[in-house]
PDB file of C-alpha atoms in Angstrom:
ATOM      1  CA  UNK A  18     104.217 112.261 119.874  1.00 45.00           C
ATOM      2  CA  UNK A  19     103.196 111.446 116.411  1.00 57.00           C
ATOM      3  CA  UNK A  20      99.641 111.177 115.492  1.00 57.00           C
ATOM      4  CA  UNK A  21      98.594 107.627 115.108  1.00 68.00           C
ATOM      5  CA  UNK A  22      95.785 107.584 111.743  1.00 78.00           C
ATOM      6  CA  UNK A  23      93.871 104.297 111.420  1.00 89.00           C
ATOM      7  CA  UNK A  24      92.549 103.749 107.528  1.00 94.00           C
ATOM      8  CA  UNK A  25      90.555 101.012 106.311  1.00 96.00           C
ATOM      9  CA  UNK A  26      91.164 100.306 102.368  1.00 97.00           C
ATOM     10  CA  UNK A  27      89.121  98.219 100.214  1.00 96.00           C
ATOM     11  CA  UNK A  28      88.857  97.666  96.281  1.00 95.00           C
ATOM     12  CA  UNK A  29      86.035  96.271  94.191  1.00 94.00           C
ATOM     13  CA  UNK A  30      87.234  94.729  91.128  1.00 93.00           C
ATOM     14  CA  UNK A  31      86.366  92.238  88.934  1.00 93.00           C
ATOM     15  CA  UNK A  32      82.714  92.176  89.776  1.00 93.00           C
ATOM     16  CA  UNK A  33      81.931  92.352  85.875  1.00 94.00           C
ATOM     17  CA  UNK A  34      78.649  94.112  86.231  1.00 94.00           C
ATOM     18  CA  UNK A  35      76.530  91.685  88.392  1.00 93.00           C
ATOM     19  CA  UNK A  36      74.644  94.293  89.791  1.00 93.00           C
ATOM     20  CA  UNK A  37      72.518  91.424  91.257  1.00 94.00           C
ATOM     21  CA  UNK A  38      73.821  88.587  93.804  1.00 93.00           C
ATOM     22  CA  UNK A  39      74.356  85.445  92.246  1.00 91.00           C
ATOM     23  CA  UNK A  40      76.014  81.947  92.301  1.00 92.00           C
ATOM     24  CA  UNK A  41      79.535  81.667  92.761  1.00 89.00           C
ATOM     25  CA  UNK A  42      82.147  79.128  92.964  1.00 90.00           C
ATOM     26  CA  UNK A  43      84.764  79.064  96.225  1.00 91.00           C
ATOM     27  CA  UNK A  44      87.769  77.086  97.033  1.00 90.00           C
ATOM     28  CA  UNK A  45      87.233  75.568 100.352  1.00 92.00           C
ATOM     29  CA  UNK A  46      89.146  73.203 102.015  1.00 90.00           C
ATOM     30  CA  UNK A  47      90.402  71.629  98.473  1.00 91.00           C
ATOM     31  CA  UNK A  48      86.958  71.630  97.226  1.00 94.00           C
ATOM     32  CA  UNK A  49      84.693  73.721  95.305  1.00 95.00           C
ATOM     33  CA  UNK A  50      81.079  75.377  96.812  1.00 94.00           C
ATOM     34  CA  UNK A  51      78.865  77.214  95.326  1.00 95.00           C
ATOM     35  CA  UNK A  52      76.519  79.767  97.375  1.00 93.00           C
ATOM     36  CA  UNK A  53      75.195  83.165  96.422  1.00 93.00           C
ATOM     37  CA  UNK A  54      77.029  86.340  96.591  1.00 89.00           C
ATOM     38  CA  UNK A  55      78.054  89.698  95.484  1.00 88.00           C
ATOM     39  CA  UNK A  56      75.302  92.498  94.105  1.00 93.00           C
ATOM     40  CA  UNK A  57      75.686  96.307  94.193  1.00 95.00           C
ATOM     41  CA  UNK A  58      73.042  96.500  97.122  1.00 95.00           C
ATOM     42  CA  UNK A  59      74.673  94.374  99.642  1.00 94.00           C
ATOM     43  CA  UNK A  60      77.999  96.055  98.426  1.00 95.00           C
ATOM     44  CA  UNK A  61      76.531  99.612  99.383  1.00 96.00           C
ATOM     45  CA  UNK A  62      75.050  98.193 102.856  1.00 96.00           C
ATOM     46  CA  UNK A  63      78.546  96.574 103.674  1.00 95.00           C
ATOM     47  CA  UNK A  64      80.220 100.188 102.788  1.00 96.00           C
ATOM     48  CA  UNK A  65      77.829 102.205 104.643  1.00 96.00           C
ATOM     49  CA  UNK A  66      77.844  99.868 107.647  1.00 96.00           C
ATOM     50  CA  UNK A  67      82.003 100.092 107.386  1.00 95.00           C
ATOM     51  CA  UNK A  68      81.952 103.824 106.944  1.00 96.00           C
ATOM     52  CA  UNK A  69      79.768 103.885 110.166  1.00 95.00           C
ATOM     53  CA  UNK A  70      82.051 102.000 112.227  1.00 95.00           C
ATOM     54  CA  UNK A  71      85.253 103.514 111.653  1.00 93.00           C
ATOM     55  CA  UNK A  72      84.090 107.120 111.718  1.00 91.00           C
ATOM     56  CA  UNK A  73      84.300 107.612 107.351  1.00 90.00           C
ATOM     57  CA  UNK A  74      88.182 106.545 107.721  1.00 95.00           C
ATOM     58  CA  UNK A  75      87.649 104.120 104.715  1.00 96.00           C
ATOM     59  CA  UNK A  76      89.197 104.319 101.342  1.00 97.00           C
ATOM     60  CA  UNK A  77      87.152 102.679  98.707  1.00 97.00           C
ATOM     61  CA  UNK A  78      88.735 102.080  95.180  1.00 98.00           C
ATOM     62  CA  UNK A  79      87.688 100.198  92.254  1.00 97.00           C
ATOM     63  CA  UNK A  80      90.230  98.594  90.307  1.00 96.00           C
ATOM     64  CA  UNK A  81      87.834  97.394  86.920  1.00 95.00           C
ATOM     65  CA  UNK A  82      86.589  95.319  85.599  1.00 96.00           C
ATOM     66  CA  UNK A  83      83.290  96.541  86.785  1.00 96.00           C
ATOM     67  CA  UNK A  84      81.119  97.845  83.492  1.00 95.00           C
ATOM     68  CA  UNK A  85      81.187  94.722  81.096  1.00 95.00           C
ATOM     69  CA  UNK A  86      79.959  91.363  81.744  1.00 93.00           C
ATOM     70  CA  UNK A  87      76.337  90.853  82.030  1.00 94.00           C
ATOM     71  CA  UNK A  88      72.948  92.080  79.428  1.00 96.00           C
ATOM     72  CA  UNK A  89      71.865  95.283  81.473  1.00 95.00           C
ATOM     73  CA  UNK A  90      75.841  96.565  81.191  1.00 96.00           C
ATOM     74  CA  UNK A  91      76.519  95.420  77.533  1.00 96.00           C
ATOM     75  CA  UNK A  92      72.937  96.954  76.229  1.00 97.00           C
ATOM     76  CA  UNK A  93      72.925 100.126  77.220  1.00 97.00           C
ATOM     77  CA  UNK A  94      77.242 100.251  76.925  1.00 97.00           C
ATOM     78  CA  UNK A  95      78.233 100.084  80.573  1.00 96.00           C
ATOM     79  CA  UNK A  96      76.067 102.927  81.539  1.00 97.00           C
ATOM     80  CA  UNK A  97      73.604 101.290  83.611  1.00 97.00           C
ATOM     81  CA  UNK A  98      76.252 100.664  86.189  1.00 96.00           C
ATOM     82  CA  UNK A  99      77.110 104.557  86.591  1.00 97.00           C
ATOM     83  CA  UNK A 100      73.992 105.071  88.981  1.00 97.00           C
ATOM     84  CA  UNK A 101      75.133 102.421  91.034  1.00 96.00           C
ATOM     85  CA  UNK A 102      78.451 103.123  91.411  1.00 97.00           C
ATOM     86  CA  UNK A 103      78.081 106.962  92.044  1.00 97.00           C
ATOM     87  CA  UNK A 104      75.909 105.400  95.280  1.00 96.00           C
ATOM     88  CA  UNK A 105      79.469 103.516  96.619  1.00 97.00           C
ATOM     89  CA  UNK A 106      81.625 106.433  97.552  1.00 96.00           C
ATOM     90  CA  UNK A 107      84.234 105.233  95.690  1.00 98.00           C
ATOM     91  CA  UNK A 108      87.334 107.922  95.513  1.00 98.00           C
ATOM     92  CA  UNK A 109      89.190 106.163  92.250  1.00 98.00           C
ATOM     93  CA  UNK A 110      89.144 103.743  89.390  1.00 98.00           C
ATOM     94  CA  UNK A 111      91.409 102.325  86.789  1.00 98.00           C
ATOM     95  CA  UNK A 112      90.293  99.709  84.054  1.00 97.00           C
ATOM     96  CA  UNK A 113      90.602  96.804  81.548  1.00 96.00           C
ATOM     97  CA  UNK A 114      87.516  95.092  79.852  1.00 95.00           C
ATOM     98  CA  UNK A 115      85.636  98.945  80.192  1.00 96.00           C
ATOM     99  CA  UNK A 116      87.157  99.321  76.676  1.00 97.00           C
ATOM    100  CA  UNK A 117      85.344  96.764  75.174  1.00 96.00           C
ATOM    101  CA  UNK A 118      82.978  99.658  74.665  1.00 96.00           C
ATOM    102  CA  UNK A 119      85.788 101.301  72.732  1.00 96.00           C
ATOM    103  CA  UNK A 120      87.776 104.282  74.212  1.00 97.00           C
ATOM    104  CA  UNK A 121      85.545 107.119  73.399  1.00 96.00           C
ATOM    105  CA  UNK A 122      82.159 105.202  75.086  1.00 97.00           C
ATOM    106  CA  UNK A 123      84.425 104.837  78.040  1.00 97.00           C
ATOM    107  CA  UNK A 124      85.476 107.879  78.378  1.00 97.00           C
ATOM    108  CA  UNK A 125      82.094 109.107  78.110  1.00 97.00           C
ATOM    109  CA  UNK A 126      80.970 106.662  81.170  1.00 97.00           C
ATOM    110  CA  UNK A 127      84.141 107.974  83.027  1.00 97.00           C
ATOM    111  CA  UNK A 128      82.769 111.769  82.600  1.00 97.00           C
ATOM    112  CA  UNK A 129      79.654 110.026  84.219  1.00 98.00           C
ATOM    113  CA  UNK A 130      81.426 108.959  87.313  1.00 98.00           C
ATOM    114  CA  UNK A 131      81.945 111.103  90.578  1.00 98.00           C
ATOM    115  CA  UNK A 132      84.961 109.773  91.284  1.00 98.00           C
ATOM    116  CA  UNK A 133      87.728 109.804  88.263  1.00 98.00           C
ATOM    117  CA  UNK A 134      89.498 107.295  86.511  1.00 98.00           C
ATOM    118  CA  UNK A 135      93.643 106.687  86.516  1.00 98.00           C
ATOM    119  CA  UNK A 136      95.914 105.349  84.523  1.00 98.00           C
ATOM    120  CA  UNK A 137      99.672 106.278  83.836  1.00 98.00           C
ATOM    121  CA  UNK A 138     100.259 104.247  80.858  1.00 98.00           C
ATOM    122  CA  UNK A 139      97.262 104.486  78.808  1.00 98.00           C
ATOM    123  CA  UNK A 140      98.331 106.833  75.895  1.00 98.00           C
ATOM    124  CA  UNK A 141      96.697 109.147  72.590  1.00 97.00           C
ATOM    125  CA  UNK A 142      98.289 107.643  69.525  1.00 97.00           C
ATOM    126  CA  UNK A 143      97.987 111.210  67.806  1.00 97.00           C
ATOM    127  CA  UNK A 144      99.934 113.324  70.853  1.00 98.00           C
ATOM    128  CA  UNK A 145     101.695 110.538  73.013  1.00 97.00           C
ATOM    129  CA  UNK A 146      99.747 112.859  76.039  1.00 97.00           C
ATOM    130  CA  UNK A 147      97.521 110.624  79.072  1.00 98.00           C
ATOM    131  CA  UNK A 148      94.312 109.773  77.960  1.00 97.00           C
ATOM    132  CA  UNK A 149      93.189 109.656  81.800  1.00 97.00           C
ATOM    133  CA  UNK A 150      94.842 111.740  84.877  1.00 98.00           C
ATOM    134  CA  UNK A 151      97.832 109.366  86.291  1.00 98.00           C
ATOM    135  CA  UNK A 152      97.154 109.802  89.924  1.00 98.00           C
ATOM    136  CA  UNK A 153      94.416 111.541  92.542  1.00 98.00           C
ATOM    137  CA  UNK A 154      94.967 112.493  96.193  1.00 98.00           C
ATOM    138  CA  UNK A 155      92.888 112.163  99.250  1.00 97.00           C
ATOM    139  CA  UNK A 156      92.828 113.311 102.753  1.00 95.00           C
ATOM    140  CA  UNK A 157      91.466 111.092 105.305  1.00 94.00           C
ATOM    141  CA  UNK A 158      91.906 112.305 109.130  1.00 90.00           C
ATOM    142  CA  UNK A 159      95.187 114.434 108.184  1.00 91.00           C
ATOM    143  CA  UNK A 160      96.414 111.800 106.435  1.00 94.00           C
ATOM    144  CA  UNK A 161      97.149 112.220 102.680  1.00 97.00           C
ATOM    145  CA  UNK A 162      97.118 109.723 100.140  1.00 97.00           C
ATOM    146  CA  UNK A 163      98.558 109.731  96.449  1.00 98.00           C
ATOM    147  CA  UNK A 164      96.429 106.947  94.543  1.00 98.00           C
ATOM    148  CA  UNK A 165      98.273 106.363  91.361  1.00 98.00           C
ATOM    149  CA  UNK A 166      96.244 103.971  88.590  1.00 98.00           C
ATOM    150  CA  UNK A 167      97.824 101.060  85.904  1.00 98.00           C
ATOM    151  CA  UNK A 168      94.968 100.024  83.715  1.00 98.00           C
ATOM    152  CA  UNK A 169      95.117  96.729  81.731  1.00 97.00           C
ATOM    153  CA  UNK A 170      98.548  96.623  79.333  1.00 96.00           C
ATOM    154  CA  UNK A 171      96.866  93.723  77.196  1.00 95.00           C
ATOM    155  CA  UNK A 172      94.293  95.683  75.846  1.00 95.00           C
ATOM    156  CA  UNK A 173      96.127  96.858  72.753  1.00 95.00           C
ATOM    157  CA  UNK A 174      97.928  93.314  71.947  1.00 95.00           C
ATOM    158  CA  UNK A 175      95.886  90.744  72.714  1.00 94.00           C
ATOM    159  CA  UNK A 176      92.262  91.749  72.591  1.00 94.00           C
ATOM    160  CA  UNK A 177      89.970  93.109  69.491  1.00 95.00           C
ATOM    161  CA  UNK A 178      91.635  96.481  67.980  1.00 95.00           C
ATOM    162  CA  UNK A 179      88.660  98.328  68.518  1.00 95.00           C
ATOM    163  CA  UNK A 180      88.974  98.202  72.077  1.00 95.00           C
ATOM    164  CA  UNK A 181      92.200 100.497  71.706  1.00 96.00           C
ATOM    165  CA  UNK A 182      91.609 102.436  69.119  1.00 96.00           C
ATOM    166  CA  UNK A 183      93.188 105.840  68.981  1.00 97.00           C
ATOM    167  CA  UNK A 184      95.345 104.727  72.037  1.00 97.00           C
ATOM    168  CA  UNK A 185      98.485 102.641  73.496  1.00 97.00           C
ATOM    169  CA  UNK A 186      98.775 100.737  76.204  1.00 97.00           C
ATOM    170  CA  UNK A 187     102.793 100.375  78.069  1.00 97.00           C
ATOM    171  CA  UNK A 188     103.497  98.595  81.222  1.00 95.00           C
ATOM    172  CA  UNK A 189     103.704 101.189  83.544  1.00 96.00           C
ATOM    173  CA  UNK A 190     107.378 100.250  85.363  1.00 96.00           C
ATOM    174  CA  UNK A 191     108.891 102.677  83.470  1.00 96.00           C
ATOM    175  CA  UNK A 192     106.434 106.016  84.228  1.00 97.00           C
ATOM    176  CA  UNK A 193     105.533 104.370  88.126  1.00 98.00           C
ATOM    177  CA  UNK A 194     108.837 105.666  89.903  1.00 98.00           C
ATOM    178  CA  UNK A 195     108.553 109.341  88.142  1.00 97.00           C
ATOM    179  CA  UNK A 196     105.116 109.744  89.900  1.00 98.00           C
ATOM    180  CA  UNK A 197     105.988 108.076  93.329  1.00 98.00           C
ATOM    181  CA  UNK A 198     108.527 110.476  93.281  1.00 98.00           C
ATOM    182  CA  UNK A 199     106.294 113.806  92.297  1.00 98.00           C
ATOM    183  CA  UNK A 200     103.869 112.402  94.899  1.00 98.00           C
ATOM    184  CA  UNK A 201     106.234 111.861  97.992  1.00 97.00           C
ATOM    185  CA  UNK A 202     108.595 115.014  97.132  1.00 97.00           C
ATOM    186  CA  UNK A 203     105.754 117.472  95.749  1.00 97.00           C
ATOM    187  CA  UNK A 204     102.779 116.188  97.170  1.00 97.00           C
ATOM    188  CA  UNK A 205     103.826 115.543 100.372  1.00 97.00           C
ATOM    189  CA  UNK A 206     101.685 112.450 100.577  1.00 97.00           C
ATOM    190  CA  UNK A 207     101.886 110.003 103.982  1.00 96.00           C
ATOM    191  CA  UNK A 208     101.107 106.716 101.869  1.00 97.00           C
ATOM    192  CA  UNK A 209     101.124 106.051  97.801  1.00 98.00           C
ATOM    193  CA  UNK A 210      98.239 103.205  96.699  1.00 98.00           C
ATOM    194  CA  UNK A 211      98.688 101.874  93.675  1.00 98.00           C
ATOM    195  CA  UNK A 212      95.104 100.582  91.972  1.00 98.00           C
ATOM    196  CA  UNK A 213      96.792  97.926  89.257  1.00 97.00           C
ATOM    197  CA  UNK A 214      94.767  95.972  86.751  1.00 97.00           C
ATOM    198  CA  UNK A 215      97.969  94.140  85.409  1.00 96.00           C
ATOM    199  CA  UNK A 216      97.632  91.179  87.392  1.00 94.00           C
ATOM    200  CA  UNK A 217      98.961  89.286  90.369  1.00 95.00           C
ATOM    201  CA  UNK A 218     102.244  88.032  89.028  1.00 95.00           C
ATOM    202  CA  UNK A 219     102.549  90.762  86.804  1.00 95.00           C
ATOM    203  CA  UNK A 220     102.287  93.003  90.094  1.00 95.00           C
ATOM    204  CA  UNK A 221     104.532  91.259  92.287  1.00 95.00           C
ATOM    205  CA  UNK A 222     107.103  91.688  89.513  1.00 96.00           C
ATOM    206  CA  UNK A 223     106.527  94.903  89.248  1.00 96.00           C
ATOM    207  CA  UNK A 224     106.437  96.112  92.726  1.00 96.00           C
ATOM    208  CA  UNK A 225     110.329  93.920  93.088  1.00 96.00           C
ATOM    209  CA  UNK A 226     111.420  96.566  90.390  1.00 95.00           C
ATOM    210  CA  UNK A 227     109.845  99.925  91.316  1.00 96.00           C
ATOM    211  CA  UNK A 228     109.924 100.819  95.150  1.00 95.00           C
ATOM    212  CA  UNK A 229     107.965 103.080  96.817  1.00 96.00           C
ATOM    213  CA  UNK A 230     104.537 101.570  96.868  1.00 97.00           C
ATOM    214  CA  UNK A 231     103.041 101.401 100.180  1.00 97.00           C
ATOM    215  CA  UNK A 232      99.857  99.819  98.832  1.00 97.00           C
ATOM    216  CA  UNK A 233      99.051  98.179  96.008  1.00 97.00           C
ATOM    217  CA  UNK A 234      95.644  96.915  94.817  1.00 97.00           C
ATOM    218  CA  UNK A 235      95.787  94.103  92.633  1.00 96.00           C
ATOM    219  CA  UNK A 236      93.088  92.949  89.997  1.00 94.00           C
ATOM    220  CA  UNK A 237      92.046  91.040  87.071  1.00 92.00           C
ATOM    221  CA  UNK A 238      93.565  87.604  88.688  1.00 89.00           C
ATOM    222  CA  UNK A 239      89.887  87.224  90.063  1.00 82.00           C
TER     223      UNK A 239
END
């Protein structure tokens, strides 16, 4: 009889460094409220509690938009947040306004992390090689994950050049099936997530084209 493995996945994203609760706006009922939420200390109680509950079988990603946004993460260049999100247990990240600190700062706040950052279409202009790893794995309970990252493909074309400089951004479609297929074949993986920071739409799209996903982890649509 096969092994039945239960796995509870969650992703941060788009929290744009409130570290601190705060007021935010919710569609309810055709209306808008506003009430506080969010903050990197009720995010670490809620994990913890989770991680109690079902027995560390949780995969936590963050999926960016995390390091830029408020004073504390702008003055000191995102790094204030690294502290904070060392503390979550997260096991991956990928990115989009994190280069607003321009790709060598982020890198250097990536180095930071204790959990690494993906991205299979984020390029060096000088060798055409992966400025981040493409993909991680993780075992949870004998299961084994492949977690494969798409960072933000606007960075390059529509936002300020200094955000990409030295780098290239492509969609992803065209590199996603190569690594589904190194994961499932070499790997051996039991499920693929993809952590995407292309966008709803843009995901749907993209998961109609490229099968093989079991997962995928959609942000910047907030």
């Amino acid at each position: 009889m096969e092994k039945q493995t239960n796995l509870t996945i969650l992703q941060l994203n788009d929290t744009h460094a409130y570290l601190e609760p705060h007021q935010e706006m919710f569609w309810e009922g055709g209306t808008t409220k506003y009430r506080r939420a969010g903050g990197f200390a009720k995010i670490a109680g809620y994990l913890k509690q989770l991680r109690h509950e079902k027995e560390d079988a949780v995969l936590a990603l963050d999926c960016g938009d995390t390091f830029h946004g408020t004073y504390p993460a702008v003055a000191s260049n995102g790094e204030v947040l690294v502290p904070a999100l060392n503390a979550l247990g997260l096991a991956a990240r990928t990115a989009h306004w994190e280069f607003a600190y321009g790709p060598e700062q982020f890198k250097k706040l990536t180095q930071m992390l204790n959990y690494p950052m993906l991205a299979i279409n984020v390029y060096e202009k000088a060798t055409d090689k992966l400025a981040f790893e493409p993909y991680t794995l993780k075992e949870i309970n004998g299961l084994k994950i492949g977690i494969i990252g798409i960072a933000c493909n606007i960075v390059d074309k529509t936002m300020p050049p200094h955000f990409s400089e030295g780098i290239y951004f492509t969609l992803g479609n065209k590199e996603l099936p190569d690594y589904i297929h190194k994961l499932k074949q070499e790997e051996k993986v039991d499920v693929i997530v993809l952590i995407s920071h292309l966008g709803f739409p843009q995901n749907m799209k993209l998961l109609s084209e490229v099968q093989g996903v079991d997962v995928c982890l959609s942000s910047h649509t907030h």
